[in-house]
């Protein structure tokens, strides 16, 4: 459903993505793995229209999206959860969630909110609390909930596990798994935490210095000692 073909991107003289080709299938979790500076964030920003590729094509559901502006992506079913869990701390949990529903143009239905509160019970319990009072894990849930308010068919996540306790990471990843199973959501999960990401993903793409060095089922990547030691850090 998402297909990148010979995509290159960079910043001035720096090449951050070099001839990247892979697909992320519908109803699956595709993990994009790689060390610091591998190009993971550039990849997500290029897919979501925040960064213009220098070469190559990106297709989503059969439509070319590499010239589509970021504002139009939620309308096409692509919703990004950026790095760093940026919630608006001066707004309540519910107000933050409502912002995620605005991208679709219409009004936010009560059922959109109850759906998120069913998924993340803690957000329902704290719906009237200021977002500034949330823990790191709760903020990560809030930014995921906010992205889901746009009712995406594919969710793009940039390092959701960063800085969170292993127990919270497991909770968030198993929730993504449930969404894929129950709603047919597709997920592109960018992670440096390769061990956790591969435990939940169907497939994995490994980037090194902007190039794809492996693309295989997640269990095969996890079982490849040489690859793990060279690129995945576990
Ligand atoms: N705004 C920018 N200007 C110049 N170079 C940049 C910019 N953003 C990223 N880069 C460079 O592009 C390359 C890829 O960076 P990118 O942030 O995509 O990697 P990453 O895999 O997300 O890394 P991390 O794990 O640290 O988040 C790096 O060499 C980085 O220094
Ligand atoms: Mg990054």
PDB file of C-alpha atoms and ligand atoms in Angstrom:
ATOM      1  CA  UNK A   1       0.000   0.000   0.000  1.00  0.00           C
ATOM      2  CA  UNK A   2       2.948   2.318   0.673  1.00  0.00           C
ATOM      3  CA  UNK A   3       5.700   1.977  -1.905  1.00  0.00           C
ATOM      4  CA  UNK A   4       8.956   3.887  -2.125  1.00  0.00           C
ATOM      5  CA  UNK A   5      10.906   3.500  -5.339  1.00  0.00           C
ATOM      6  CA  UNK A   6      14.494   4.787  -5.683  1.00  0.00           C
ATOM      7  CA  UNK A   7      13.898   7.618  -3.219  1.00  0.00           C
ATOM      8  CA  UNK A   8      16.778   9.953  -2.416  1.00  0.00           C
ATOM      9  CA  UNK A   9      16.667  12.958  -0.108  1.00  0.00           C
ATOM     10  CA  UNK A  10      19.068  15.197   1.745  1.00  0.00           C
ATOM     11  CA  UNK A  11      20.030  18.556   3.140  1.00  0.00           C
ATOM     12  CA  UNK A  12      22.348  20.666   1.010  1.00  0.00           C
ATOM     13  CA  UNK A  13      25.457  18.566   0.439  1.00  0.00           C
ATOM     14  CA  UNK A  14      24.274  15.831   2.846  1.00  0.00           C
ATOM     15  CA  UNK A  15      22.604  12.722   1.434  1.00  0.00           C
ATOM     16  CA  UNK A  16      20.239  11.346   4.083  1.00  0.00           C
ATOM     17  CA  UNK A  17      18.352   8.821   1.909  1.00  0.00           C
ATOM     18  CA  UNK A  18      20.141   7.111  -0.932  1.00  0.00           C
ATOM     19  CA  UNK A  19      18.105   5.154  -3.499  1.00  0.00           C
ATOM     20  CA  UNK A  20      15.625   3.756  -0.963  1.00  0.00           C
ATOM     21  CA  UNK A  21      13.161   1.170  -2.290  1.00  0.00           C
ATOM     22  CA  UNK A  22      10.726  -0.845  -0.135  1.00  0.00           C
ATOM     23  CA  UNK A  23       7.028  -1.394   0.443  1.00  0.00           C
ATOM     24  CA  UNK A  24       4.947  -1.400   3.619  1.00  0.00           C
ATOM     25  CA  UNK A  25       1.980  -3.738   3.245  1.00  0.00           C
ATOM     26  CA  UNK A  26      -1.581  -3.065   4.285  1.00  0.00           C
ATOM     27  CA  UNK A  27      -2.624  -4.466   7.653  1.00  0.00           C
ATOM     28  CA  UNK A  28       0.948  -5.058   8.776  1.00  0.00           C
ATOM     29  CA  UNK A  29       3.540  -3.459  11.010  1.00  0.00           C
ATOM     30  CA  UNK A  30       6.664  -2.575   9.058  1.00  0.00           C
ATOM     31  CA  UNK A  31       9.609  -1.584  11.246  1.00  0.00           C
ATOM     32  CA  UNK A  32      12.284   0.771   9.918  1.00  0.00           C
ATOM     33  CA  UNK A  33      15.438   0.248  11.951  1.00  0.00           C
ATOM     34  CA  UNK A  34      18.840   1.857  12.074  1.00  0.00           C
ATOM     35  CA  UNK A  35      21.340   3.693  14.233  1.00  0.00           C
ATOM     36  CA  UNK A  36      21.578   7.430  14.926  1.00  0.00           C
ATOM     37  CA  UNK A  37      21.732   9.338  11.681  1.00  0.00           C
ATOM     38  CA  UNK A  38      20.673   6.372   9.528  1.00  0.00           C
ATOM     39  CA  UNK A  39      17.981   8.509   7.900  1.00  0.00           C
ATOM     40  CA  UNK A  40      14.885   7.241   9.720  1.00  0.00           C
ATOM     41  CA  UNK A  41      13.354  10.616  10.547  1.00  0.00           C
ATOM     42  CA  UNK A  42      14.166  11.957   7.087  1.00  0.00           C
ATOM     43  CA  UNK A  43      12.362   8.934   5.665  1.00  0.00           C
ATOM     44  CA  UNK A  44       9.201   9.592   7.701  1.00  0.00           C
ATOM     45  CA  UNK A  45       9.241  13.306   6.957  1.00  0.00           C
ATOM     46  CA  UNK A  46       9.690  12.577   3.258  1.00  0.00           C
ATOM     47  CA  UNK A  47       6.737  10.175   3.227  1.00  0.00           C
ATOM     48  CA  UNK A  48       4.514  12.606   5.142  1.00  0.00           C
ATOM     49  CA  UNK A  49       5.255  15.513   2.824  1.00  0.00           C
ATOM     50  CA  UNK A  50       7.354  17.572   5.239  1.00  0.00           C
ATOM     51  CA  UNK A  51      10.520  17.032   3.211  1.00  0.00           C
ATOM     52  CA  UNK A  52      10.692  16.950  -0.569  1.00  0.00           C
ATOM     53  CA  UNK A  53      12.627  14.013  -2.088  1.00  0.00           C
ATOM     54  CA  UNK A  54      15.348  14.729  -4.622  1.00  0.00           C
ATOM     55  CA  UNK A  55      14.560  11.686  -6.683  1.00  0.00           C
ATOM     56  CA  UNK A  56      12.266   8.686  -6.781  1.00  0.00           C
ATOM     57  CA  UNK A  57       8.563   8.133  -6.279  1.00  0.00           C
ATOM     58  CA  UNK A  58       6.319   7.425  -3.301  1.00  0.00           C
ATOM     59  CA  UNK A  59       2.912   5.827  -3.790  1.00  0.00           C
ATOM     60  CA  UNK A  60       0.172   5.316  -1.236  1.00  0.00           C
ATOM     61  CA  UNK A  61      -2.851   3.232  -2.182  1.00  0.00           C
ATOM     62  CA  UNK A  62      -1.887   3.602  -5.823  1.00  0.00           C
ATOM     63  CA  UNK A  63      -1.616   7.417  -5.715  1.00  0.00           C
ATOM     64  CA  UNK A  64       1.634   9.341  -6.137  1.00  0.00           C
ATOM     65  CA  UNK A  65       2.165  11.305  -2.919  1.00  0.00           C
ATOM     66  CA  UNK A  66       5.711  12.601  -3.308  1.00  0.00           C
ATOM     67  CA  UNK A  67       4.387  15.993  -4.448  1.00  0.00           C
ATOM     68  CA  UNK A  68       1.501  16.163  -2.001  1.00  0.00           C
ATOM     69  CA  UNK A  69       1.734  18.718   0.818  1.00  0.00           C
ATOM     70  CA  UNK A  70       1.824  17.562   4.444  1.00  0.00           C
ATOM     71  CA  UNK A  71      -1.552  19.155   5.223  1.00  0.00           C
ATOM     72  CA  UNK A  72      -3.286  16.929   2.697  1.00  0.00           C
ATOM     73  CA  UNK A  73      -1.816  13.647   3.983  1.00  0.00           C
ATOM     74  CA  UNK A  74      -4.359  13.011   6.789  1.00  0.00           C
ATOM     75  CA  UNK A  75      -7.122  13.326   4.178  1.00  0.00           C
ATOM     76  CA  UNK A  76      -5.462  10.535   2.205  1.00  0.00           C
ATOM     77  CA  UNK A  77      -5.344   8.320   5.295  1.00  0.00           C
ATOM     78  CA  UNK A  78      -1.730   8.898   6.364  1.00  0.00           C
ATOM     79  CA  UNK A  79      -1.179  10.187   9.872  1.00  0.00           C
ATOM     80  CA  UNK A  80       2.204  10.878  11.454  1.00  0.00           C
ATOM     81  CA  UNK A  81       3.230  10.680  15.106  1.00  0.00           C
ATOM     82  CA  UNK A  82       6.375  12.809  15.170  1.00  0.00           C
ATOM     83  CA  UNK A  83       9.466  12.238  17.287  1.00  0.00           C
ATOM     84  CA  UNK A  84       9.430  13.772  20.761  1.00  0.00           C
ATOM     85  CA  UNK A  85       5.759  13.437  21.866  1.00  0.00           C
ATOM     86  CA  UNK A  86       4.859  17.064  21.257  1.00  0.00           C
ATOM     87  CA  UNK A  87       1.596  17.621  23.080  1.00  0.00           C
ATOM     88  CA  UNK A  88       0.207  21.092  23.688  1.00  0.00           C
ATOM     89  CA  UNK A  89       0.840  21.389  27.403  1.00  0.00           C
ATOM     90  CA  UNK A  90      -1.518  24.362  27.885  1.00  0.00           C
ATOM     91  CA  UNK A  91      -4.489  22.315  26.659  1.00  0.00           C
ATOM     92  CA  UNK A  92      -6.301  19.407  28.296  1.00  0.00           C
ATOM     93  CA  UNK A  93      -5.964  15.820  27.147  1.00  0.00           C
ATOM     94  CA  UNK A  94      -9.325  16.008  25.388  1.00  0.00           C
ATOM     95  CA  UNK A  95      -8.520  19.327  23.693  1.00  0.00           C
ATOM     96  CA  UNK A  96      -5.291  17.796  22.367  1.00  0.00           C
ATOM     97  CA  UNK A  97      -7.260  14.856  20.992  1.00  0.00           C
ATOM     98  CA  UNK A  98      -9.807  17.141  19.342  1.00  0.00           C
ATOM     99  CA  UNK A  99      -7.008  18.851  17.427  1.00  0.00           C
ATOM    100  CA  UNK A 100      -6.211  15.511  15.807  1.00  0.00           C
ATOM    101  CA  UNK A 101      -9.747  15.266  14.456  1.00  0.00           C
ATOM    102  CA  UNK A 102      -9.714  18.668  12.802  1.00  0.00           C
ATOM    103  CA  UNK A 103      -7.470  17.531   9.936  1.00  0.00           C
ATOM    104  CA  UNK A 104     -10.389  15.697   8.397  1.00  0.00           C
ATOM    105  CA  UNK A 105     -12.323  18.916   8.024  1.00  0.00           C
ATOM    106  CA  UNK A 106     -15.503  17.883   9.791  1.00  0.00           C
ATOM    107  CA  UNK A 107     -16.503  18.143  13.411  1.00  0.00           C
ATOM    108  CA  UNK A 108     -15.215  15.725  16.030  1.00  0.00           C
ATOM    109  CA  UNK A 109     -17.858  13.112  16.844  1.00  0.00           C
ATOM    110  CA  UNK A 110     -18.221  11.931  20.463  1.00  0.00           C
ATOM    111  CA  UNK A 111     -17.660   8.385  19.174  1.00  0.00           C
ATOM    112  CA  UNK A 112     -14.201   9.423  17.933  1.00  0.00           C
ATOM    113  CA  UNK A 113     -13.241  10.367  21.473  1.00  0.00           C
ATOM    114  CA  UNK A 114     -14.779   7.315  23.145  1.00  0.00           C
ATOM    115  CA  UNK A 115     -12.904   5.110  20.700  1.00  0.00           C
ATOM    116  CA  UNK A 116      -9.603   6.616  21.862  1.00  0.00           C
ATOM    117  CA  UNK A 117     -10.629   6.354  25.528  1.00  0.00           C
ATOM    118  CA  UNK A 118     -11.493   2.671  24.977  1.00  0.00           C
ATOM    119  CA  UNK A 119      -8.029   2.115  23.535  1.00  0.00           C
ATOM    120  CA  UNK A 120      -6.153   4.154  26.144  1.00  0.00           C
ATOM    121  CA  UNK A 121      -8.073   3.953  29.411  1.00  0.00           C
ATOM    122  CA  UNK A 122      -5.677   6.336  31.129  1.00  0.00           C
ATOM    123  CA  UNK A 123      -6.535   9.108  28.655  1.00  0.00           C
ATOM    124  CA  UNK A 124     -10.228   8.706  29.484  1.00  0.00           C
ATOM    125  CA  UNK A 125      -9.478   8.869  33.200  1.00  0.00           C
ATOM    126  CA  UNK A 126      -7.471  12.038  32.671  1.00  0.00           C
ATOM    127  CA  UNK A 127      -9.423  13.649  29.834  1.00  0.00           C
ATOM    128  CA  UNK A 128      -9.872  16.957  31.695  1.00  0.00           C
ATOM    129  CA  UNK A 129      -6.290  17.113  33.011  1.00  0.00           C
ATOM    130  CA  UNK A 130      -3.786  19.500  31.475  1.00  0.00           C
ATOM    131  CA  UNK A 131      -1.464  17.633  29.117  1.00  0.00           C
ATOM    132  CA  UNK A 132       1.469  19.119  31.057  1.00  0.00           C
ATOM    133  CA  UNK A 133       0.630  16.812  33.981  1.00  0.00           C
ATOM    134  CA  UNK A 134       1.011  13.589  31.952  1.00  0.00           C
ATOM    135  CA  UNK A 135       3.946  11.196  32.280  1.00  0.00           C
ATOM    136  CA  UNK A 136       6.148  10.389  29.277  1.00  0.00           C
ATOM    137  CA  UNK A 137       4.243   7.193  28.553  1.00  0.00           C
ATOM    138  CA  UNK A 138       0.894   8.960  28.824  1.00  0.00           C
ATOM    139  CA  UNK A 139       2.102  11.688  26.472  1.00  0.00           C
ATOM    140  CA  UNK A 140       3.148   9.056  23.949  1.00  0.00           C
ATOM    141  CA  UNK A 141      -0.343   7.561  24.187  1.00  0.00           C
ATOM    142  CA  UNK A 142      -1.844  11.024  23.725  1.00  0.00           C
ATOM    143  CA  UNK A 143       0.113  11.755  20.532  1.00  0.00           C
ATOM    144  CA  UNK A 144      -0.819   8.340  19.148  1.00  0.00           C
ATOM    145  CA  UNK A 145      -4.459   8.961  20.126  1.00  0.00           C
ATOM    146  CA  UNK A 146      -4.323  12.380  18.482  1.00  0.00           C
ATOM    147  CA  UNK A 147      -3.035  10.830  15.241  1.00  0.00           C
ATOM    148  CA  UNK A 148      -5.755   8.145  15.385  1.00  0.00           C
ATOM    149  CA  UNK A 149      -8.435  10.852  15.676  1.00  0.00           C
ATOM    150  CA  UNK A 150      -7.853  11.509  11.962  1.00  0.00           C
ATOM    151  CA  UNK A 151      -8.961   7.895  11.320  1.00  0.00           C
ATOM    152  CA  UNK A 152      -5.868   6.998   9.310  1.00  0.00           C
ATOM    153  CA  UNK A 153      -5.431   3.812   7.340  1.00  0.00           C
ATOM    154  CA  UNK A 154      -1.678   4.033   7.937  1.00  0.00           C
ATOM    155  CA  UNK A 155       0.053   5.363  11.020  1.00  0.00           C
ATOM    156  CA  UNK A 156       3.675   6.559  10.819  1.00  0.00           C
ATOM    157  CA  UNK A 157       5.516   6.605  14.154  1.00  0.00           C
ATOM    158  CA  UNK A 158       8.970   8.070  14.855  1.00  0.00           C
ATOM    159  CA  UNK A 159      10.718   6.343  17.784  1.00  0.00           C
ATOM    160  CA  UNK A 160       7.732   6.065  20.127  1.00  0.00           C
ATOM    161  CA  UNK A 161       9.773   3.987  22.612  1.00  0.00           C
ATOM    162  CA  UNK A 162      12.508   6.585  23.146  1.00  0.00           C
ATOM    163  CA  UNK A 163      13.110   7.183  26.854  1.00  0.00           C
ATOM    164  CA  UNK A 164      10.181   5.068  28.067  1.00  0.00           C
ATOM    165  CA  UNK A 165      10.336   2.223  30.589  1.00  0.00           C
ATOM    166  CA  UNK A 166      10.309  -1.255  28.973  1.00  0.00           C
ATOM    167  CA  UNK A 167       6.934  -2.041  30.535  1.00  0.00           C
ATOM    168  CA  UNK A 168       5.346   1.030  28.890  1.00  0.00           C
ATOM    169  CA  UNK A 169       6.999   0.228  25.553  1.00  0.00           C
ATOM    170  CA  UNK A 170       5.508  -3.265  25.672  1.00  0.00           C
ATOM    171  CA  UNK A 171       2.085  -1.797  26.478  1.00  0.00           C
ATOM    172  CA  UNK A 172       2.196   0.698  23.581  1.00  0.00           C
ATOM    173  CA  UNK A 173       3.530  -1.820  21.069  1.00  0.00           C
ATOM    174  CA  UNK A 174       0.910  -4.421  21.957  1.00  0.00           C
ATOM    175  CA  UNK A 175      -1.744  -1.755  21.508  1.00  0.00           C
ATOM    176  CA  UNK A 176      -0.437  -1.104  17.990  1.00  0.00           C
ATOM    177  CA  UNK A 177      -0.620  -4.851  17.370  1.00  0.00           C
ATOM    178  CA  UNK A 178      -4.275  -4.862  18.527  1.00  0.00           C
ATOM    179  CA  UNK A 179      -5.136  -1.971  16.193  1.00  0.00           C
ATOM    180  CA  UNK A 180      -3.600  -3.831  13.266  1.00  0.00           C
ATOM    181  CA  UNK A 181      -5.459  -7.026  14.133  1.00  0.00           C
ATOM    182  CA  UNK A 182      -8.838  -5.487  14.979  1.00  0.00           C
ATOM    183  CA  UNK A 183      -9.052  -2.567  12.570  1.00  0.00           C
ATOM    184  CA  UNK A 184      -6.696  -3.521   9.757  1.00  0.00           C
ATOM    185  CA  UNK A 185      -4.545  -0.473  10.464  1.00  0.00           C
ATOM    186  CA  UNK A 186      -1.171  -0.365   8.705  1.00  0.00           C
ATOM    187  CA  UNK A 187       1.827   0.846  10.693  1.00  0.00           C
ATOM    188  CA  UNK A 188       5.252   2.133   9.736  1.00  0.00           C
ATOM    189  CA  UNK A 189       7.237   2.006  12.956  1.00  0.00           C
ATOM    190  CA  UNK A 190      10.592   3.798  12.979  1.00  0.00           C
ATOM    191  CA  UNK A 191      12.750   2.619  15.871  1.00  0.00           C
ATOM    192  CA  UNK A 192      16.291   2.480  17.160  1.00  0.00           C
ATOM    193  CA  UNK A 193      15.016  -0.054  19.698  1.00  0.00           C
ATOM    194  CA  UNK A 194      15.274  -2.882  17.173  1.00  0.00           C
ATOM    195  CA  UNK A 195      14.725  -5.741  19.589  1.00  0.00           C
ATOM    196  CA  UNK A 196      11.330  -4.453  20.762  1.00  0.00           C
ATOM    197  CA  UNK A 197      10.275  -3.294  17.312  1.00  0.00           C
ATOM    198  CA  UNK A 198      11.058  -6.660  15.695  1.00  0.00           C
ATOM    199  CA  UNK A 199       9.109  -8.467  18.406  1.00  0.00           C
ATOM    200  CA  UNK A 200       5.941  -6.687  17.279  1.00  0.00           C
ATOM    201  CA  UNK A 201       6.601  -6.101  13.552  1.00  0.00           C
ATOM    202  CA  UNK A 202       5.737  -8.320  10.596  1.00  0.00           C
ATOM    203  CA  UNK A 203       8.582  -7.045   8.472  1.00  0.00           C
ATOM    204  CA  UNK A 204      11.716  -4.989   8.997  1.00  0.00           C
ATOM    205  CA  UNK A 205      13.717  -2.637   6.808  1.00  0.00           C
ATOM    206  CA  UNK A 206      17.212  -1.764   8.025  1.00  0.00           C
ATOM    207  CA  UNK A 207      18.778   1.560   7.050  1.00  0.00           C
ATOM    208  CA  UNK A 208      22.459   2.367   7.300  1.00  0.00           C
ATOM    209  CA  UNK A 209      23.780   5.756   6.177  1.00  0.00           C
ATOM    210  CA  UNK A 210      20.599   6.295   4.180  1.00  0.00           C
ATOM    211  CA  UNK A 211      20.687   2.990   2.324  1.00  0.00           C
ATOM    212  CA  UNK A 212      18.552  -0.108   2.741  1.00  0.00           C
ATOM    213  CA  UNK A 213      20.876  -2.900   3.887  1.00  0.00           C
ATOM    214  CA  UNK A 214      18.186  -5.460   4.754  1.00  0.00           C
ATOM    215  CA  UNK A 215      14.473  -5.969   4.076  1.00  0.00           C
ATOM    216  CA  UNK A 216      12.959  -9.211   5.366  1.00  0.00           C
ATOM    217  CA  UNK A 217      10.358 -10.758   7.684  1.00  0.00           C
ATOM    218  CA  UNK A 218      10.918  -9.566  11.263  1.00  0.00           C
ATOM    219  CA  UNK A 219      11.682 -13.038  12.632  1.00  0.00           C
ATOM    220  CA  UNK A 220      14.401 -13.555  10.013  1.00  0.00           C
ATOM    221  CA  UNK A 221      16.074 -10.247  10.889  1.00  0.00           C
ATOM    222  CA  UNK A 222      15.915 -11.036  14.618  1.00  0.00           C
ATOM    223  CA  UNK A 223      17.571 -14.412  13.974  1.00  0.00           C
ATOM    224  CA  UNK A 224      20.419 -12.979  11.853  1.00  0.00           C
ATOM    225  CA  UNK A 225      23.324 -12.620  14.314  1.00  0.00           C
ATOM    226  CA  UNK A 226      25.623 -10.857  11.884  1.00  0.00           C
ATOM    227  CA  UNK A 227      23.024  -8.271  10.930  1.00  0.00           C
ATOM    228  CA  UNK A 228      22.006  -7.716  14.550  1.00  0.00           C
ATOM    229  CA  UNK A 229      25.576  -7.082  15.618  1.00  0.00           C
ATOM    230  CA  UNK A 230      26.426  -4.910  12.636  1.00  0.00           C
ATOM    231  CA  UNK A 231      23.335  -2.697  12.477  1.00  0.00           C
ATOM    232  CA  UNK A 232      20.770  -3.384  15.170  1.00  0.00           C
ATOM    233  CA  UNK A 233      22.745  -3.120  18.408  1.00  0.00           C
ATOM    234  CA  UNK A 234      21.448  -6.236  20.151  1.00  0.00           C
TER     235      UNK A 234
HETATM  236  N1  LIG B   1      17.866  19.632   9.164  1.00  0.00           N
HETATM  237  C1  LIG B   1      18.991  18.995   8.822  1.00  0.00           C
HETATM  238  N2  LIG B   1      20.015  19.670   8.229  1.00  0.00           N
HETATM  239  C2  LIG B   1      21.150  19.041   7.865  1.00  0.00           C
HETATM  240  N3  LIG B   1      21.363  17.717   8.036  1.00  0.00           N
HETATM  241  C3  LIG B   1      20.394  17.009   8.609  1.00  0.00           C
HETATM  242  C4  LIG B   1      19.153  17.600   9.038  1.00  0.00           C
HETATM  243  N4  LIG B   1      18.371  16.623   9.583  1.00  0.00           N
HETATM  244  C5  LIG B   1      19.096  15.483   9.505  1.00  0.00           C
HETATM  245  N5  LIG B   1      20.293  15.709   8.916  1.00  0.00           N
HETATM  246  C6  LIG B   1      21.325  14.693   8.616  1.00  0.00           C
HETATM  247  O1  LIG B   1      20.736  13.683   7.812  1.00  0.00           O
HETATM  248  C7  LIG B   1      21.173  12.395   8.229  1.00  0.00           C
HETATM  249  C8  LIG B   1      19.968  11.542   8.628  1.00  0.00           C
HETATM  250  O2  LIG B   1      19.369  12.123   9.777  1.00  0.00           O
HETATM  251  P1  LIG B   1      17.987  11.617  10.382  1.00  0.00           P
HETATM  252  O3  LIG B   1      17.573  12.562  11.436  1.00  0.00           O
HETATM  253  O4  LIG B   1      17.048  11.322   9.281  1.00  0.00           O
HETATM  254  O5  LIG B   1      18.442  10.218  11.036  1.00  0.00           O
HETATM  255  P2  LIG B   1      17.733   9.324  12.128  1.00  0.00           P
HETATM  256  O6  LIG B   1      17.924   7.922  11.669  1.00  0.00           O
HETATM  257  O7  LIG B   1      16.346   9.773  12.371  1.00  0.00           O
HETATM  258  O8  LIG B   1      18.603   9.571  13.430  1.00  0.00           O
HETATM  259  P3  LIG B   1      18.169   9.509  14.997  1.00  0.00           P
HETATM  260  O9  LIG B   1      18.170   8.057  15.364  1.00  0.00           O
HETATM  261  O10 LIG B   1      19.263  10.251  15.675  1.00  0.00           O
HETATM  262  O11 LIG B   1      16.831  10.153  15.153  1.00  0.00           O
HETATM  263  C9  LIG B   1      22.181  12.625   9.338  1.00  0.00           C
HETATM  264  O12 LIG B   1      23.449  12.632   8.761  1.00  0.00           O
HETATM  265  C10 LIG B   1      21.802  13.972   9.874  1.00  0.00           C
HETATM  266  O13 LIG B   1      22.926  14.621  10.422  1.00  0.00           O
HETATM  267 MG1  LIG B   2      15.297  10.361  14.044  1.00  0.00          MG
END
